[in-house]
GROMACS .gro file of C-alpha atoms in nm:
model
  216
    1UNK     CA    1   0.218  -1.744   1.261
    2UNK     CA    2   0.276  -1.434   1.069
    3UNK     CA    3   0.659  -1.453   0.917
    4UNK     CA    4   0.810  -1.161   0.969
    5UNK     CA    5   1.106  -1.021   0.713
    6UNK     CA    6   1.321  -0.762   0.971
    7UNK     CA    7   1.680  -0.770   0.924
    8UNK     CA    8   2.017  -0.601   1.073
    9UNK     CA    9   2.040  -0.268   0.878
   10UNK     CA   10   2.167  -0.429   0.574
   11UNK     CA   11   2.503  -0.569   0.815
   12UNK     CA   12   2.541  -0.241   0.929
   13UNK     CA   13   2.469  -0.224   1.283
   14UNK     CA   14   2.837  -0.119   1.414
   15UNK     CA   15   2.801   0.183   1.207
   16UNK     CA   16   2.542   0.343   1.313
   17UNK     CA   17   2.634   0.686   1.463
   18UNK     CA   18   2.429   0.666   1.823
   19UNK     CA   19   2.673   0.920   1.987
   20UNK     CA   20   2.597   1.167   1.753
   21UNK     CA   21   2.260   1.299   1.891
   22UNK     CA   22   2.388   1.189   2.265
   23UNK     CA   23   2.332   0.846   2.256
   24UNK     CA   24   1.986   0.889   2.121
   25UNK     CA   25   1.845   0.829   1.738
   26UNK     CA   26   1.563   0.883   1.591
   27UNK     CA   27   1.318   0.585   1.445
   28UNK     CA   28   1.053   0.712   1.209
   29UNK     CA   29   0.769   0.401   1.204
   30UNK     CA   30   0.605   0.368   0.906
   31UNK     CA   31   0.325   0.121   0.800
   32UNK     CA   32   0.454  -0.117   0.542
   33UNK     CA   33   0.134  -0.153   0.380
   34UNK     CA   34   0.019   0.221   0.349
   35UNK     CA   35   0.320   0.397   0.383
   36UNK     CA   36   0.175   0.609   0.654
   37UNK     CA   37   0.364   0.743   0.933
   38UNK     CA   38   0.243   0.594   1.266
   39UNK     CA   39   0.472   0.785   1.475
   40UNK     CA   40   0.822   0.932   1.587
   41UNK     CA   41   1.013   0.726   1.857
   42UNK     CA   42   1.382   0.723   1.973
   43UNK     CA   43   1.629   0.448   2.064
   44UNK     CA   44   1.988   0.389   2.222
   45UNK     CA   45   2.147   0.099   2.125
   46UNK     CA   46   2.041  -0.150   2.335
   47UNK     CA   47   1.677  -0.055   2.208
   48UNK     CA   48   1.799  -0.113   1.885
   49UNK     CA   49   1.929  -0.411   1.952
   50UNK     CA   50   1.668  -0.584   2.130
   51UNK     CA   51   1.416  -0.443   1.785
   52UNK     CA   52   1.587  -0.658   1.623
   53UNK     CA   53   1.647  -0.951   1.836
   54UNK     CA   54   1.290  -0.949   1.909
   55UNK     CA   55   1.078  -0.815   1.620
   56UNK     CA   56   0.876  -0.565   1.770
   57UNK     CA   57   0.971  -0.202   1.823
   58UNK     CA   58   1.118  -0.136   2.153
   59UNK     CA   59   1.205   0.295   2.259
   60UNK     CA   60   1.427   0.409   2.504
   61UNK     CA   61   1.177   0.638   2.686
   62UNK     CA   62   1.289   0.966   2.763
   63UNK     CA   63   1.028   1.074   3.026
   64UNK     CA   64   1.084   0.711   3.187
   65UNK     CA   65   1.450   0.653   3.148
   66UNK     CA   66   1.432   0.313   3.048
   67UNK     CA   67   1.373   0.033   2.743
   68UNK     CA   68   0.984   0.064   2.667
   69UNK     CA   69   0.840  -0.208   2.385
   70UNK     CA   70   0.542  -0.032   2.215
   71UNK     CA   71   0.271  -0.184   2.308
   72UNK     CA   72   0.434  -0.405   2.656
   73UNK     CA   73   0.066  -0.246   2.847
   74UNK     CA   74  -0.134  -0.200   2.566
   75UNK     CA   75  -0.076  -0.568   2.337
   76UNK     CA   76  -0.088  -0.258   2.069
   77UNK     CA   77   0.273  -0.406   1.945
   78UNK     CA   78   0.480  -0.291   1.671
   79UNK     CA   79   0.612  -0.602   1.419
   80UNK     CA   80   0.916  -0.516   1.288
   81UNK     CA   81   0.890  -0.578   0.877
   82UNK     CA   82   1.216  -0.424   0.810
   83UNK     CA   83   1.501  -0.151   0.902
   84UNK     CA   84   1.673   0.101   0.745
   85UNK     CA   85   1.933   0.386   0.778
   86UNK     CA   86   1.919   0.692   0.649
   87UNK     CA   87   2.251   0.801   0.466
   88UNK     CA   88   2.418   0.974   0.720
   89UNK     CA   89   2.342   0.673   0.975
   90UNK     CA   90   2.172   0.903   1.191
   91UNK     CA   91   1.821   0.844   1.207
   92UNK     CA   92   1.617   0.470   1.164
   93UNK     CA   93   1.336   0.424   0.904
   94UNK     CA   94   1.119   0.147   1.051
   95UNK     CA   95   0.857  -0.054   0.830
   96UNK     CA   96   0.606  -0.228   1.072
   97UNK     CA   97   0.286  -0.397   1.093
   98UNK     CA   98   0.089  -0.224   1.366
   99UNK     CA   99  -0.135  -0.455   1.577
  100UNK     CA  100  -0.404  -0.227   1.683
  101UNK     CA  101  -0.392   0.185   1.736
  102UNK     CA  102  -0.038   0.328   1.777
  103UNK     CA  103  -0.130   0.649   1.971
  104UNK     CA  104  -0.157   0.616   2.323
  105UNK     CA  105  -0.506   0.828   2.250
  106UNK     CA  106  -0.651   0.567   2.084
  107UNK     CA  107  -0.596   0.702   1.720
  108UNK     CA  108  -0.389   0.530   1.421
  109UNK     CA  109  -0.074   0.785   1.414
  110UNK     CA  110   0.030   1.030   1.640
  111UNK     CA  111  -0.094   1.294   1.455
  112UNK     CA  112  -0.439   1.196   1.475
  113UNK     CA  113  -0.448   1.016   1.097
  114UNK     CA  114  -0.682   0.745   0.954
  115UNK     CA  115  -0.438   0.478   0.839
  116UNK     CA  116  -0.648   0.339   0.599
  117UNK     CA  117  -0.583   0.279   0.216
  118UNK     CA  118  -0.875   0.069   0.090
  119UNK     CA  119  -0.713   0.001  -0.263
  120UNK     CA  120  -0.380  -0.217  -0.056
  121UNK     CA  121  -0.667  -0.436   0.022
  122UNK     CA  122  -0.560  -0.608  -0.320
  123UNK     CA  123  -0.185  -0.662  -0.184
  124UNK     CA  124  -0.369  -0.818   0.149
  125UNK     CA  125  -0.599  -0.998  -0.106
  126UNK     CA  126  -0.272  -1.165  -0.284
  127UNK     CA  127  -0.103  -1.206   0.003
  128UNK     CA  128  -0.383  -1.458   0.121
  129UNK     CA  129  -0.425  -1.608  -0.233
  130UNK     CA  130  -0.046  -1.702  -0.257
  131UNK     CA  131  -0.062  -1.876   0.123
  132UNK     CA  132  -0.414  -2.090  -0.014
  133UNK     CA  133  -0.179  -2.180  -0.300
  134UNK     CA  134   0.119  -2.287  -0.114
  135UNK     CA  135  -0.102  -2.458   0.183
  136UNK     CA  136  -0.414  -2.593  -0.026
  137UNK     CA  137  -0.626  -2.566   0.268
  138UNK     CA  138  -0.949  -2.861   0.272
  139UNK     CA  139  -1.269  -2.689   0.218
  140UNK     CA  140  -1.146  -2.373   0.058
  141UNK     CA  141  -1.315  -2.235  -0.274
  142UNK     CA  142  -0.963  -2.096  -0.331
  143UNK     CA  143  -0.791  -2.422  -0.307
  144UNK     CA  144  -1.103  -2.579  -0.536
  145UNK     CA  145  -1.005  -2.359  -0.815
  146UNK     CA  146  -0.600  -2.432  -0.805
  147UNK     CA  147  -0.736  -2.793  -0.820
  148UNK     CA  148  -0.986  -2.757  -1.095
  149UNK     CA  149  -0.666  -2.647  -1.354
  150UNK     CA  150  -0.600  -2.315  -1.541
  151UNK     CA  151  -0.872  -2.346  -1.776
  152UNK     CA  152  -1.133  -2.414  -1.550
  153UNK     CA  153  -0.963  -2.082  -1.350
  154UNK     CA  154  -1.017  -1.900  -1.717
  155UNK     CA  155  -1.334  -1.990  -1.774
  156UNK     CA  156  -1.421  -1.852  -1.465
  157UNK     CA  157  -1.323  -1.471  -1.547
  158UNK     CA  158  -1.461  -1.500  -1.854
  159UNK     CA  159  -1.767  -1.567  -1.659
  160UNK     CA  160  -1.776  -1.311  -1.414
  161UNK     CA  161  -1.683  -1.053  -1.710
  162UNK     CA  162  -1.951  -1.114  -1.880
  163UNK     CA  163  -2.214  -1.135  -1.584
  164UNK     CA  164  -2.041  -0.805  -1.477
  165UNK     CA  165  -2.071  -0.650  -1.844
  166UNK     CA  166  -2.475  -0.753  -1.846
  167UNK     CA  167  -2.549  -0.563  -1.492
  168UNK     CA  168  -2.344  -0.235  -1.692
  169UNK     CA  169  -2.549  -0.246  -1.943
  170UNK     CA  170  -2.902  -0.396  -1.815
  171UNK     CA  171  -2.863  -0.435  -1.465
  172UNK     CA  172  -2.817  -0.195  -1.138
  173UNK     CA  173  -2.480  -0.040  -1.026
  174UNK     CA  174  -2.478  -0.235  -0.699
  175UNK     CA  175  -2.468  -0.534  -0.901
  176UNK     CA  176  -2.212  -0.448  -1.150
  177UNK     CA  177  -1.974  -0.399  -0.843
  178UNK     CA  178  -2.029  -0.738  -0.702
  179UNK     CA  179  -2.021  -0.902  -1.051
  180UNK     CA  180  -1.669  -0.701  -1.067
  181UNK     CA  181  -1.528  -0.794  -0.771
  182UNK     CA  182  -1.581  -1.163  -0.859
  183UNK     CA  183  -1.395  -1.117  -1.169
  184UNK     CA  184  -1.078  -0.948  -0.978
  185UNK     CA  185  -1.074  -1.204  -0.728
  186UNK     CA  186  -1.061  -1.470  -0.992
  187UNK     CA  187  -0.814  -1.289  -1.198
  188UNK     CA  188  -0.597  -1.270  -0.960
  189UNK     CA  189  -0.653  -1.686  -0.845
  190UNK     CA  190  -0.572  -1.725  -1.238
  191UNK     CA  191  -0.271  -1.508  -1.199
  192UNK     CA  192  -0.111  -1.617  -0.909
  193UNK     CA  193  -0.166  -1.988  -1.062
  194UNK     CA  194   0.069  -1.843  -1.331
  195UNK     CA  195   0.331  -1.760  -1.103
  196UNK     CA  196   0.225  -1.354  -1.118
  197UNK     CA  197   0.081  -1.117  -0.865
  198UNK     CA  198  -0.170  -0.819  -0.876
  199UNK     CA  199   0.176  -0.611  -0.892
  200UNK     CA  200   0.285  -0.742  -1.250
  201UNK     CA  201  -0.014  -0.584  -1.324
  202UNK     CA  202   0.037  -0.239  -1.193
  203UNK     CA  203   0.375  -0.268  -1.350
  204UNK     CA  204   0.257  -0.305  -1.702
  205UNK     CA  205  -0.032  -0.050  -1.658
  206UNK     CA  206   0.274   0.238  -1.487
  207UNK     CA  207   0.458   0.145  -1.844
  208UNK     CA  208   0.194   0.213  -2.054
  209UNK     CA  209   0.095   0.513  -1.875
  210UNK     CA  210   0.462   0.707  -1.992
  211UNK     CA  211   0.451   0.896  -2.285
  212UNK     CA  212   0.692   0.632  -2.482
  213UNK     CA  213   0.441   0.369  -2.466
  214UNK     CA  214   0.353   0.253  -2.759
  215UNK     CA  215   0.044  -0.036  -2.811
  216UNK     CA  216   0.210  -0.387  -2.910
   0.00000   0.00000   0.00000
């Protein structure tokens, strides 16, 4: 069962200003993994409430004058990964996990958008790496390597670096991008053994890239 992270706005649900806009406020969704927005929806209170109670999104439809839960027809549900208020406590900023299209068209967003970001495939990819580590599953290559120690881990990007080097230099394109991917996927196995993520990563690579940087 996916664990979902969705909290009270920071303990501030009593403070949010719903009569301000006539009982109505605005609740911008927003992918947690892309960052793209899915779509625009607006809740009362008791919509808010029962988001948070329950995890997925649930409107206050204006056409239908009542509590609607994206996705109640559709299984097209919105899981609730966290919620925020804007500074004037006027309007909701609502990180989900979409389970399927959003737009009742069949789209991803409302305004017609791909949401697609190929290169968070690597956050999905350490996401999964961290729960083989902390379940050791039977029968999983992933768990094989935890088991077989760090060096063994090592060893094995050093492997995959150099088969990935030879196909640069002698070998065909296609290969060289398999031979790569091996090596990422067991850099970040040897990583996450470490207690570090693909992110620790970016973060050194965003520091070097400001014009203080200076090599060690």
């Amino acid at each position: 069962m996916h664990l979902r992270t969705y909290k009270l706005i920071n303990s501030k649900y009593t403070k949010m200003d719903f009569n301000k806009m006539g009982g109505l406020m605005p609740a911008i969704i927003q992918d947690n993994n892309t960052n793209k927005v899915l779509m625009l929806g607006y809740m009362n209170e008791e919509a808010y409430q029962k988001t948070i109670e329950t995890g997925k999104v649930t409107f206050f439809s204006r056409t239908k004058q009542r509590l609607w839960t994206k996705g109640e027809e559709s299984g097209n549900f919105l899981e609730v990964i966290s919620v925020k208020a804007d500074c004037d406590e006027d309007t909701l900023l609502i990180k989900v996990e979409p389970v399927g299209p959003v737009c009742h068209t069949g789209t991803d967003t409302c305004w017609g958008e791909k949401n697609e970001e190929d290169i968070l495939f690597l956050k999905h990819l350490q996401d999964f790496i961290d729960k083989r580590k902390e379940e050791m599953p039977e029968n999983s290559y992933t768990t094989s390597l935890f088991e077989s120690g760090i060096n063994r881990m090592a060893q094995k990007v050093g492997e995959e670096a150099i088969e990935m080097i030879i196909e640069a230099t002698n070998g065909t394109n296609e290969r060289m991008i398999y031979e790569g991917s091996d090596m990422i996927y067991h850099l970040l196995v040897m990583l996450t053994s470490k207690g570090y993520r693909i992110e620790d990563l970016v973060k050194e690579l965003k520091v070097r890239h400001s014009d203080s940087w200076k090599k060690h």
